[in-house]
Coordinates of C-alpha atoms in Angstrom, one line a residue:
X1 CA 0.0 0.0 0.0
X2 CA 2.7 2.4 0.8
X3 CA 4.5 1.6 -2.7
X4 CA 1.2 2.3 -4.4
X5 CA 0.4 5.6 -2.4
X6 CA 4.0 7.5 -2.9
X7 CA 4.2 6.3 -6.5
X8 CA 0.9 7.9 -7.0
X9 CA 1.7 11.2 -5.6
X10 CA 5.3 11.1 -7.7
X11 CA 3.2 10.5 -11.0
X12 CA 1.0 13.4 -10.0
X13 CA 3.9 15.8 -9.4
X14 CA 5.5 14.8 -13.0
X15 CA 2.4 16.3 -14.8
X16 CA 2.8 20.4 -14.6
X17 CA -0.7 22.0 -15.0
X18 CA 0.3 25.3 -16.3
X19 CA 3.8 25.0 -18.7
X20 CA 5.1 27.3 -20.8
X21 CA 3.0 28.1 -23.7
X22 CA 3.5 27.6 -27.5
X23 CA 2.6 30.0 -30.5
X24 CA 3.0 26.9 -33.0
X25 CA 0.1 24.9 -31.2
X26 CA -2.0 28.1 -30.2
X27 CA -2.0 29.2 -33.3
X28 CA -3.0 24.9 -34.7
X29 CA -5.3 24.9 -32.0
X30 CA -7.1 28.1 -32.2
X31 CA -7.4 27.6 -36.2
X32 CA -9.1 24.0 -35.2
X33 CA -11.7 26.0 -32.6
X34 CA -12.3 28.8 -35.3
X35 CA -12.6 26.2 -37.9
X36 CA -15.1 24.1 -36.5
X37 CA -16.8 26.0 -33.5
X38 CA -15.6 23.9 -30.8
X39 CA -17.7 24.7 -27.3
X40 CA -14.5 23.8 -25.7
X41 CA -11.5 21.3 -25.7
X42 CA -8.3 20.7 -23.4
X43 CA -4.8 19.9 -25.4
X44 CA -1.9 18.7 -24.2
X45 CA 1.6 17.8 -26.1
X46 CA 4.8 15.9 -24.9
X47 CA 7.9 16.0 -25.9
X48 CA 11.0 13.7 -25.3
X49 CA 8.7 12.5 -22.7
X50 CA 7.7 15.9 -21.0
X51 CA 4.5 17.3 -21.0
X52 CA 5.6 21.0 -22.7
X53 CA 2.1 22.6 -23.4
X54 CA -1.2 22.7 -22.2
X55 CA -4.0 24.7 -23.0
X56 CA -7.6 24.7 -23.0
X57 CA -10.8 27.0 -24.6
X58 CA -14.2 27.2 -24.3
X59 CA -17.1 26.5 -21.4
X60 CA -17.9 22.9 -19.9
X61 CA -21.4 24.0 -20.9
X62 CA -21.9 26.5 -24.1
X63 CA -23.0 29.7 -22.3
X64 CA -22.3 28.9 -18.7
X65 CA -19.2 31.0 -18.5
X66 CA -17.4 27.7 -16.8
X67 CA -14.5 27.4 -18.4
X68 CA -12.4 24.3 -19.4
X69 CA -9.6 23.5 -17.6
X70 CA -6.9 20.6 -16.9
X71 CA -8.7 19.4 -14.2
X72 CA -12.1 19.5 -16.5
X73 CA -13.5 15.9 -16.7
X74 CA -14.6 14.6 -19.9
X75 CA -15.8 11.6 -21.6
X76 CA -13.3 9.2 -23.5
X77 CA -14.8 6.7 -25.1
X78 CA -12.8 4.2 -26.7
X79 CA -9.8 5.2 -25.3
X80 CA -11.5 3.6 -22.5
X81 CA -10.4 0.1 -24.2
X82 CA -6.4 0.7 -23.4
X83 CA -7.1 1.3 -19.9
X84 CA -9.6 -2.2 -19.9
X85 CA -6.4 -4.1 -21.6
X86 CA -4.1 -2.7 -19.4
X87 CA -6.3 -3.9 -16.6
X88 CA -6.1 -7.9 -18.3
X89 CA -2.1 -6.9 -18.5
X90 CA -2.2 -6.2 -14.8
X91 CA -4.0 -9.8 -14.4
X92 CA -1.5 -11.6 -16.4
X93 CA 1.8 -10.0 -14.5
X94 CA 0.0 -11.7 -11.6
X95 CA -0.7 -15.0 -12.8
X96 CA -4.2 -14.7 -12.6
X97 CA -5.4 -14.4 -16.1
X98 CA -3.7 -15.8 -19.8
X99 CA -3.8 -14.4 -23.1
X100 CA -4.4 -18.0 -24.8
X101 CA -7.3 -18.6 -21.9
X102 CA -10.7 -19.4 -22.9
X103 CA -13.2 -16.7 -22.4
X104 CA -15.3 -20.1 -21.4
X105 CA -13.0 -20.8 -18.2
X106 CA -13.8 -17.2 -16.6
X107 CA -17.7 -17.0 -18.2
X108 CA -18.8 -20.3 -18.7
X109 CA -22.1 -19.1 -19.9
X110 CA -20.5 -16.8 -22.4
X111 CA -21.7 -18.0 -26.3
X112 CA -21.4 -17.0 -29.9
X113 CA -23.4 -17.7 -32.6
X114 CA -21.0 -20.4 -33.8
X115 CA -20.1 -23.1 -31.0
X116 CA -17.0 -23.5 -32.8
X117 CA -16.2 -20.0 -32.0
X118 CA -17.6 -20.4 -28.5
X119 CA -14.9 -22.7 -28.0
X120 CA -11.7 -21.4 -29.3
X121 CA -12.5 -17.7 -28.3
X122 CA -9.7 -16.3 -26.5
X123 CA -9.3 -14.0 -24.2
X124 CA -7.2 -12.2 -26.8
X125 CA -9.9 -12.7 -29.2
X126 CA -11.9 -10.4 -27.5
X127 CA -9.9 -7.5 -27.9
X128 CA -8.9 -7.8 -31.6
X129 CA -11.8 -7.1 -33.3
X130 CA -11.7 -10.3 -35.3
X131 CA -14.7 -12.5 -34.0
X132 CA -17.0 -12.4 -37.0
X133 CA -18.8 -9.9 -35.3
X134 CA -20.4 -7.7 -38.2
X135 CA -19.3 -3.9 -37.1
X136 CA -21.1 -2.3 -34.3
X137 CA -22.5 -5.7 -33.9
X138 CA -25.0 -5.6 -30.8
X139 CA -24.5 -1.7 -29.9
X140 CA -27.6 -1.1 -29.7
X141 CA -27.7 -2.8 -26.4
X142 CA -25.0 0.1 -25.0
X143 CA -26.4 2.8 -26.9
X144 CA -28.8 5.4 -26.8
X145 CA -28.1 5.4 -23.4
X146 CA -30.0 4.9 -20.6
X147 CA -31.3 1.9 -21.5
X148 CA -31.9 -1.3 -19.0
X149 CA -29.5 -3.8 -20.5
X150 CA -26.7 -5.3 -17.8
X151 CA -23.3 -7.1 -18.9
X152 CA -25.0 -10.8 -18.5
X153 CA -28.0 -9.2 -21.1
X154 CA -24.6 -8.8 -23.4
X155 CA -23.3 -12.1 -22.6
X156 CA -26.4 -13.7 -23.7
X157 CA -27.0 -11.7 -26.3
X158 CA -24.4 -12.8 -28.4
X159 CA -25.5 -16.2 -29.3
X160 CA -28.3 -14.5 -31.6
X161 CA -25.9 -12.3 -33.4
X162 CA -25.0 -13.6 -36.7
X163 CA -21.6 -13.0 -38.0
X164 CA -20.5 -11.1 -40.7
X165 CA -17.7 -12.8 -41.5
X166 CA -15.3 -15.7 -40.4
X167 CA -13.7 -15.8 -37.3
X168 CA -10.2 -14.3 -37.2
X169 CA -10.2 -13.5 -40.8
X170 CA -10.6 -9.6 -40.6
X171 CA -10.9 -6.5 -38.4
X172 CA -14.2 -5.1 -37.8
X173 CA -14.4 -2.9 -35.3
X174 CA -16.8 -4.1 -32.5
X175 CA -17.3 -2.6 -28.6
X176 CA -19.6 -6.0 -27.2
X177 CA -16.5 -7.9 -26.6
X178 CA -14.7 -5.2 -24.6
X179 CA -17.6 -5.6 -22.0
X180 CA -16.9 -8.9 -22.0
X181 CA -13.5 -8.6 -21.4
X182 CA -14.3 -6.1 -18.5
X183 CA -16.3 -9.4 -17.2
X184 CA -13.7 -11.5 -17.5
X185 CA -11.0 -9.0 -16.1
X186 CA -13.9 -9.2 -12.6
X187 CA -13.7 -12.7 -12.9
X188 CA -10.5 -13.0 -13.1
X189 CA -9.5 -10.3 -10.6
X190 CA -12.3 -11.7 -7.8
X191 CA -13.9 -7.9 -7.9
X192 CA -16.4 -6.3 -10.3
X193 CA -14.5 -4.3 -13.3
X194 CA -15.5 -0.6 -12.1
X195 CA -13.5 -1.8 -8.3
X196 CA -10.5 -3.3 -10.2
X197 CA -10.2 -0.4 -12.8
X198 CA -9.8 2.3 -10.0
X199 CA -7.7 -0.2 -7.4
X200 CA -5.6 -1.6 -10.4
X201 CA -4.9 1.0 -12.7
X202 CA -6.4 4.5 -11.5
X203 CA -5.1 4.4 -7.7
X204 CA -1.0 3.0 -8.9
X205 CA -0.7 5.2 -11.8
X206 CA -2.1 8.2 -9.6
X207 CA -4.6 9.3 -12.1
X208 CA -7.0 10.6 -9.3
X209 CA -9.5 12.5 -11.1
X210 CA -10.0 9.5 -13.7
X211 CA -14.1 8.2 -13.0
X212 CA -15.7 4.9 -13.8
X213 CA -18.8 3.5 -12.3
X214 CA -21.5 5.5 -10.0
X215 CA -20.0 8.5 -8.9
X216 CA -21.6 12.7 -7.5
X217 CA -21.0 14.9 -10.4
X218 CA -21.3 17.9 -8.1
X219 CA -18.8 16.0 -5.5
X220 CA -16.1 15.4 -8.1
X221 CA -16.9 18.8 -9.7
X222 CA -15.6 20.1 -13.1
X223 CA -17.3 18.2 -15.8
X224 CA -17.9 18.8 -19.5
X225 CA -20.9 18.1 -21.2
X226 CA -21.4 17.0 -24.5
X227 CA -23.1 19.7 -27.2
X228 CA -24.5 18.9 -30.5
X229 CA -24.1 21.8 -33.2
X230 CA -27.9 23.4 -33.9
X231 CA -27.6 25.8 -36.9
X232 CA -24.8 28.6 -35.6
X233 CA -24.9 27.2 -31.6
X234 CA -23.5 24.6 -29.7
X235 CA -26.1 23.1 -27.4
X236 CA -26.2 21.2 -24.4
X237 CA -27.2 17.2 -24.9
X238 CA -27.8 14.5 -22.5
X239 CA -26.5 16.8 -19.7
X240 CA -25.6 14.5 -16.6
X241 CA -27.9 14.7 -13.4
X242 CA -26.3 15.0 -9.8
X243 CA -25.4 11.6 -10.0
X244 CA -23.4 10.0 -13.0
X245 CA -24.1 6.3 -12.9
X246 CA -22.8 2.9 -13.3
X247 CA -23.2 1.8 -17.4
X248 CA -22.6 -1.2 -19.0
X249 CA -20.8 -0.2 -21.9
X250 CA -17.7 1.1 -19.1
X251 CA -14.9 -1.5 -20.5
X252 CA -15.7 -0.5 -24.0
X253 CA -16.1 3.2 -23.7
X254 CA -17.4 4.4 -20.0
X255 CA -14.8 6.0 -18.4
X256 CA -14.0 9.8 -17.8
X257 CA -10.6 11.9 -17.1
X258 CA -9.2 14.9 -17.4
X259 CA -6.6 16.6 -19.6
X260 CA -3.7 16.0 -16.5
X261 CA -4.6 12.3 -16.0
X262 CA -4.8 11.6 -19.8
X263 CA -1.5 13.3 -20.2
X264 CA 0.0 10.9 -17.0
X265 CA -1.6 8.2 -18.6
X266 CA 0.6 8.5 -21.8
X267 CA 3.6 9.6 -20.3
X268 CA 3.4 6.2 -18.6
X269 CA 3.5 4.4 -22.6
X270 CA 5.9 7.1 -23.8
X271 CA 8.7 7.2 -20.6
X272 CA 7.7 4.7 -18.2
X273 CA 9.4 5.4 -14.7
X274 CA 11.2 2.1 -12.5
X275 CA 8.2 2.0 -10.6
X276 CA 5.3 2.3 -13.2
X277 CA 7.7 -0.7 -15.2
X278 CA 6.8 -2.5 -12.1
X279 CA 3.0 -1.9 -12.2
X280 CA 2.7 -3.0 -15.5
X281 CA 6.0 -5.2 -17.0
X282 CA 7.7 -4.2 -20.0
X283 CA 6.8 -7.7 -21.8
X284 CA 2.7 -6.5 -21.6
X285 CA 3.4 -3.3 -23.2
X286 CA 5.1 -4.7 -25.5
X287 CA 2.2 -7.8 -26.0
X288 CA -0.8 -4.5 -25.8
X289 CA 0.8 -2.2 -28.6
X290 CA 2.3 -4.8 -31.0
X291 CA 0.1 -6.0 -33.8
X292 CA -2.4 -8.4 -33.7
X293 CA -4.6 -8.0 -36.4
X294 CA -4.2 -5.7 -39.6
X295 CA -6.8 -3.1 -40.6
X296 CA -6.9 -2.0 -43.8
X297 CA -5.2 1.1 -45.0
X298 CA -7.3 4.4 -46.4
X299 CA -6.4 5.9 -49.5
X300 CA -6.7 9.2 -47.2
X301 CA -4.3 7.6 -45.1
X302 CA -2.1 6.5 -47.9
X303 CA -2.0 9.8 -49.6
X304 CA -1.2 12.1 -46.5
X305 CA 0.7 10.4 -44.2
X306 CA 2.3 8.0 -47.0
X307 CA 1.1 5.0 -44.0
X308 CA 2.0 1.4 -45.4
X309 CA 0.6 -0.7 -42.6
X310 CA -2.0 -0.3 -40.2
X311 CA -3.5 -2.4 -37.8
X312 CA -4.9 -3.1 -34.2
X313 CA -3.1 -4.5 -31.1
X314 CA -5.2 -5.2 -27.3
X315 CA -6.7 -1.6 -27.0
X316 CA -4.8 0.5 -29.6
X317 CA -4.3 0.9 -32.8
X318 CA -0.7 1.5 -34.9
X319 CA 0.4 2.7 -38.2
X320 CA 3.8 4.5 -40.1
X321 CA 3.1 8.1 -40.5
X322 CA 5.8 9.2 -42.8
X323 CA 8.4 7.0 -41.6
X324 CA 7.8 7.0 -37.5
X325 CA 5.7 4.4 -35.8
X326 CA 2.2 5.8 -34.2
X327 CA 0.4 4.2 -31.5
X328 CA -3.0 5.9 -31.1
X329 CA -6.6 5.7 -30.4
X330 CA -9.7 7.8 -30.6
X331 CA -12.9 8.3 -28.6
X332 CA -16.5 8.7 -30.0
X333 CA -19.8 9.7 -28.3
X334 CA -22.9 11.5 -28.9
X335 CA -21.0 15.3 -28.0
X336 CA -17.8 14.3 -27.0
X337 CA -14.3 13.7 -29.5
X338 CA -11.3 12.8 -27.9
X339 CA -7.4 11.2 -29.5
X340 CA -4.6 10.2 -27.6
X341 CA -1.5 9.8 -29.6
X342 CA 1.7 8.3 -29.3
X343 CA 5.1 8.4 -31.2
X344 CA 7.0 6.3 -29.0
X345 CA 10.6 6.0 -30.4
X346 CA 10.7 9.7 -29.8
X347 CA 8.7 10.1 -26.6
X348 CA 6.5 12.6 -28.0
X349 CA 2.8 12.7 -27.8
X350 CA -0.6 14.2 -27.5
X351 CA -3.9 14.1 -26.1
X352 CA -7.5 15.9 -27.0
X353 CA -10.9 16.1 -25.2
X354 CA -13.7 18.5 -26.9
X355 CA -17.1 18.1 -25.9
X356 CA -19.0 19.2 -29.1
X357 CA -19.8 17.5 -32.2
X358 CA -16.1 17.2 -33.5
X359 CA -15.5 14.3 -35.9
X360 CA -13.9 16.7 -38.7
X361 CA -11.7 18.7 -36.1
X362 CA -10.7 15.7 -34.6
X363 CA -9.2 14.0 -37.5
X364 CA -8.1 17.9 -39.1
X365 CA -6.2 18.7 -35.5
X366 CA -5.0 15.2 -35.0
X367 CA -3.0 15.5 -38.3
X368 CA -1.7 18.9 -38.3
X369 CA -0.4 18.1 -34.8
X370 CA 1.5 14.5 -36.1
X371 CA 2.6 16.4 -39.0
X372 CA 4.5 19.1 -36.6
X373 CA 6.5 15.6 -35.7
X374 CA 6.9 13.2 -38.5
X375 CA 7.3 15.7 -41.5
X376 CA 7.8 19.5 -39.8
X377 CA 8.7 20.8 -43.3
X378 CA 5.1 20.1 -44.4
X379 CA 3.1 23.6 -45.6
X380 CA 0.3 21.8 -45.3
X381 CA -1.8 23.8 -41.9
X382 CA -5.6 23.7 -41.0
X383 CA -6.9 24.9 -43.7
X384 CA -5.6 22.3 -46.6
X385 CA -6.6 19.9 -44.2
X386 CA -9.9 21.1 -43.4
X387 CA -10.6 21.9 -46.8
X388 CA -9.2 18.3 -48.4
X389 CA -11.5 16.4 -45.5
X390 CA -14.7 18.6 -46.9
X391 CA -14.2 18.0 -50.0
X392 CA -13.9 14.3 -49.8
X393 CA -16.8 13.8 -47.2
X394 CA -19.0 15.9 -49.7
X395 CA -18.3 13.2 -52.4
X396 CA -18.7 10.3 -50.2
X397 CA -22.2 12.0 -49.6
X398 CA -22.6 12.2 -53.1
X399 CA -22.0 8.4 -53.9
X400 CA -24.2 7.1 -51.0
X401 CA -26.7 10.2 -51.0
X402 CA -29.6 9.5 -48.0
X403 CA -32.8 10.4 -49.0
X404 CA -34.5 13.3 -48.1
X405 CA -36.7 12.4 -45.2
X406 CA -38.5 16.2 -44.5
X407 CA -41.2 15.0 -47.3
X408 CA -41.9 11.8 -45.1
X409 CA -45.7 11.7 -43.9
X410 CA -47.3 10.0 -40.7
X411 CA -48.7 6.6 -41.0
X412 CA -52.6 6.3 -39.8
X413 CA -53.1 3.2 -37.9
X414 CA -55.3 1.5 -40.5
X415 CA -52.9 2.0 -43.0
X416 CA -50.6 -0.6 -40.8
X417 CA -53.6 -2.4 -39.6
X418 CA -51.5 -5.4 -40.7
X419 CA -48.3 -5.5 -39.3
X420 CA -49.0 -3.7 -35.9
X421 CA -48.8 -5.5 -32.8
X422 CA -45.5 -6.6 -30.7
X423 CA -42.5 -8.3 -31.7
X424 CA -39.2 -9.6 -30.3
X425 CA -35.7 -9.9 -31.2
X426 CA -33.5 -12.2 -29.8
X427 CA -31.6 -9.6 -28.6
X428 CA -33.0 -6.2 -28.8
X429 CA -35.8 -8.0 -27.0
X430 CA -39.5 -6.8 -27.3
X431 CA -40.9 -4.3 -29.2
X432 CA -44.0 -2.8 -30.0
X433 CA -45.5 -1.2 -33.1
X434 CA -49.3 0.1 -32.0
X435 CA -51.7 2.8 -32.9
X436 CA -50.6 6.3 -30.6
X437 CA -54.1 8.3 -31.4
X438 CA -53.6 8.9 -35.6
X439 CA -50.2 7.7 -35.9
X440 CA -48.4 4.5 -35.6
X441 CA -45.7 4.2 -33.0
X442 CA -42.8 2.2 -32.2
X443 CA -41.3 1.7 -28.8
X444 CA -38.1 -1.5 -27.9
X445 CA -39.3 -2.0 -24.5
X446 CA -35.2 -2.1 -23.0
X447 CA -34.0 1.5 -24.8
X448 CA -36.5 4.0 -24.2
X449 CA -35.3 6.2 -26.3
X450 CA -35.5 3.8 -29.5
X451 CA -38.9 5.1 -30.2
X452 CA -40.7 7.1 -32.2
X453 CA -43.5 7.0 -34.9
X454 CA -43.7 5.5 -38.3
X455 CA -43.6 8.0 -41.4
X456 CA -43.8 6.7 -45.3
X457 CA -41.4 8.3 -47.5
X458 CA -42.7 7.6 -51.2
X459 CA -43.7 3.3 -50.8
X460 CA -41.1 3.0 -47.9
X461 CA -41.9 2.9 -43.9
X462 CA -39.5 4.4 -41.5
X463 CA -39.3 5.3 -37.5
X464 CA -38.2 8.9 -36.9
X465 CA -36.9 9.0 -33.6
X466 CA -38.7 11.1 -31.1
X467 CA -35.3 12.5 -29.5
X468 CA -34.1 15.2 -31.5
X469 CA -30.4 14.0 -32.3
X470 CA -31.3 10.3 -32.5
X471 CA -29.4 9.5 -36.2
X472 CA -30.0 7.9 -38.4
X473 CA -33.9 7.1 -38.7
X474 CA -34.4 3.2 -40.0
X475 CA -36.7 1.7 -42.6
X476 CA -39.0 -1.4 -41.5
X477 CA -39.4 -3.7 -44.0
X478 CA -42.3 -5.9 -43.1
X479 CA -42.3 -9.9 -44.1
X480 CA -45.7 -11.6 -44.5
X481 CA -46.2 -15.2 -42.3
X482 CA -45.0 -18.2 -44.2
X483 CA -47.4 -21.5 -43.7
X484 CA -46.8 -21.7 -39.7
X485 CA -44.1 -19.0 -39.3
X486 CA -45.4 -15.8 -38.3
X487 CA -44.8 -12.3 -39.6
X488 CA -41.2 -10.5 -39.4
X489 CA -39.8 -7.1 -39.4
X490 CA -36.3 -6.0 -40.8
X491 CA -34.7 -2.4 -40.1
X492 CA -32.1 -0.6 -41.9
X493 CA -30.1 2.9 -41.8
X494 CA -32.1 5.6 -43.9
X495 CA -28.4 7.2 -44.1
X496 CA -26.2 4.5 -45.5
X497 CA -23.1 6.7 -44.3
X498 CA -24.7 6.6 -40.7
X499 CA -23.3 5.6 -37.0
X500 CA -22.1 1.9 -37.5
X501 CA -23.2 1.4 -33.9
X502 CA -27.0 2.3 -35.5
X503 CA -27.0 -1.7 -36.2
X504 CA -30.2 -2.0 -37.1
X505 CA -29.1 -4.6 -40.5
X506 CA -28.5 -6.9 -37.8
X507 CA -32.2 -7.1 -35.7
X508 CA -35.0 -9.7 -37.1
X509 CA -38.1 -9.1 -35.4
X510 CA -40.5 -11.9 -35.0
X511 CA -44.4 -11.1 -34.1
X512 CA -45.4 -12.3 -31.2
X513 CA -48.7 -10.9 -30.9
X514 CA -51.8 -8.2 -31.1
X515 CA -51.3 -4.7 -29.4
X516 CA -51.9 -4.3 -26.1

């Protein structure tokens, strides 16, 4: 305990709140918050295994006049997948968990659509994303969020979803299988994830503002919320209530930090002190960040940063930018952007949070900011780059164009006289599609805020979500009863390009009866 304790407080010590600044990443950054109209954002950079910068800009909530600091807490996402791996690493150093062990020996009710896969999954297989899970197989039970699905809903939820392709064979990326490494971690570890994640990694590496399960928003203090962009302003969404709490979805994408403990975080990857070597052993680093399985390379990627190999390791992903090796990963949620990167034969390095709808200004900042170390000499600044990502997301638009939905007209309830009633999907779970006074409305019984009513849209039926922000709307396609098998009801993205986590290709409804 005393090992633990002053390590922490040296980690803590190494991470300077207020260095010197730098015109060459103000003037990137604020060209990023012009650009894109960020309601706020916290940056940090590390050199040579310093932190040398740090600055933040904007308001925790547009308008408040609370503005972002280190210390401001914000959702990151998937980089809450390195800290879950690094959690199994933790296991492994002690003997209490194997790479090569079957998922099977720590959940033994844990199954896959194939029982072949069922048996040979690893515990490494969970982190890959190789399983044959299609992508964003299964999200829906993590997101919209609240919904009432637990860890052992996911668990046996997997059975029923089909794969999209053989096991081991590609990379697609999936976030179900990082809660069920969080599972395994807690049974593994003989304490439930959120305990082991704060005892394990939070506590040794002193990153004491870092959050994870139920927790007082106004105790902990500080906290960003996520805004959505509504015509020129950037508006509050799914603020948090006094009390923040527990979610499933924590191992794949739950946990929250600030600017300081991210930048600890990667100075731990980047220049590991004797003691941190000791909380985590130089032979796990080395098995979390080397590659596992590759991912295919962009032409984007190929064209600006000349990148010949990509692909994923347990909780990161790496690629050649220009010659150096990168180890990176981003974060994605409704309101909420986030990258940390890592160069780590030079020890340099950065970190982003921005709570606003920042998808462009991630990937624009993220770049100009490598470029300042793998090709300094490059002309290329905010502009080109914001400019050259328009342009090609306008022409991906243009080749898979969604329809325009504002024409779409309320169904009347006789008009679906035939196909209203409940349904169930293995699992989604129940659903049910019944007359709401002249309109037709749809309501999954687990995620209340997968509802909304049906509209047709020339001979096509889709559900517009009632929450405003809910994207993309999904067409039903209804299947008439064959001899003894009752009626069925497909869904699928109205946007093509839309959220892969949106999975409705992979529900299949089944009737189960009249309307209530």
């Amino acid at each position: 305990m005393f090992a633990l304790l002053g390590f922490a407080g040296s980690t803590q010590a190494a991470t300077p709140t207020t260095p010197p600044t730098n015109g060459t990443y103000d003037r990137i950054l604020d060209a990023v918050v012009a650009r894109y109209h960020l309601p706020g954002i916290a940056l940090g950079v590390i050199e040579h295994g310093k932190v040398v910068y740090i600055a933040t800009r904007g308001e925790t909530v547009a308008g408040s006049g609370h503005r972002i600091t280190p210390r401001t807490l914000f959702k990151i996402a998937s980089n809450s997948k390195a800290m879950t791996t690094a959690l199994l690493g933790r296991l492994v150093d002690q003997g209490k968990l194997h790479w090569d062990d079957p998922v099977t020996k720590y959940l033994p009710d844990f199954r896959m659509y194939d029982p072949w896969v069922t048996k040979n999954m690893r515990v490494a297989d969970l982190l890959t994303h190789s399983s044959g899970l299609p992508e964003g197989g299964g999200d829906l039970m993590l997101w919209p969020e609240p919904n009432a699905f637990t860890r052992a809903d996911i668990i046996h939820g997997l059975r029923y979803i089909k794969p999209g392709y053989s096991f081991r064979s590609r990379y697609e990326y999936d976030n179900l299988l990082y809660v069920v490494a969080g599972e395994v971690a807690a049974a593994a570890g003989g304490a439930p994830y959120e305990t082991l994640m704060h005892r394990e990694v939070f506590q040794p590496l002193g990153l004491s503002r870092c959050q994870v399960g139920q927790w007082s928003r106004d105790a902990v203090g500080d906290v960003a919320e996520p805004h959505a962009r509504r015509g020129d302003r950037n508006v509050p969404i799914d603020e948090d209530g006094p009390v923040i709490p527990a979610i499933t979805s924590a191992p794949a994408g739950g946990i929250r930090c600030d600017l300081d403990d991210m930048l600890s975080w990667a100075r731990n990857w980047l220049a590991p002190t004797p003691a941190q070597l000791q909380w985590l052993s130089a032979k796990q680093r080395h098995v979390l960040q080397s590659p596992h399985m590759l991912i295919p390379v962009s032409g984007q990627r190929r064209d600006w940063d000349d990148s010949h190999i990509m692909a994923y390791g347990y909780g990161w992903r790496m690629t050649d930018v220009d010659g150096t090796w990168t180890v990176w990963h981003t974060g994605t949620l409704d309101g909420m952007y986030s990258e940390l990167m890592l160069l780590p034969d030079q020890k340099n390095g950065f970190v982003f949070l921005i709570n606003g709808e920042a998808e462009s200004a991630r990937t624009v900042l993220g770049e100009v900011l490598l470029k300042h170390f793998t090709k300094p000499d490059d002309a290329r600044g905010v502009a080109w780059y914001a400019d050259a990502l328009q342009r090609a997301d306008e022409q991906a638009s243009r080749r898979a164009a969604a329809p325009d939905t504002s024409k779409a007209t309320p169904v009347a309830p006789a008009a679906l006289a035939a196909w209203t009633g409940r349904y169930r999907d293995p699992w989604l779970g129940d659903l049910t599609l019944c007359p709401s006074g002249n309109r037709v409305h749809f309501a999954v019984a687990k995620s209340p805020r997968l509802n909304g009513d049906v509209m047709r849209l020339g001979k096509r039926d889709l559900v517009h979500w009632s929450k405003h922000g809910m994207d993309p709307d999904a067409w039903l396609d209804f299947h008439p009863a064959q001899g003894s098998q009752p009626a069925t009801l497909t869904m699928a993205k109205v946007d093509p390009l839309g959220d892969f986590s949106s999975d409705y290709e992979d529900l299949h409804f089944t009737r189960t009866g009249n309307c209530p």
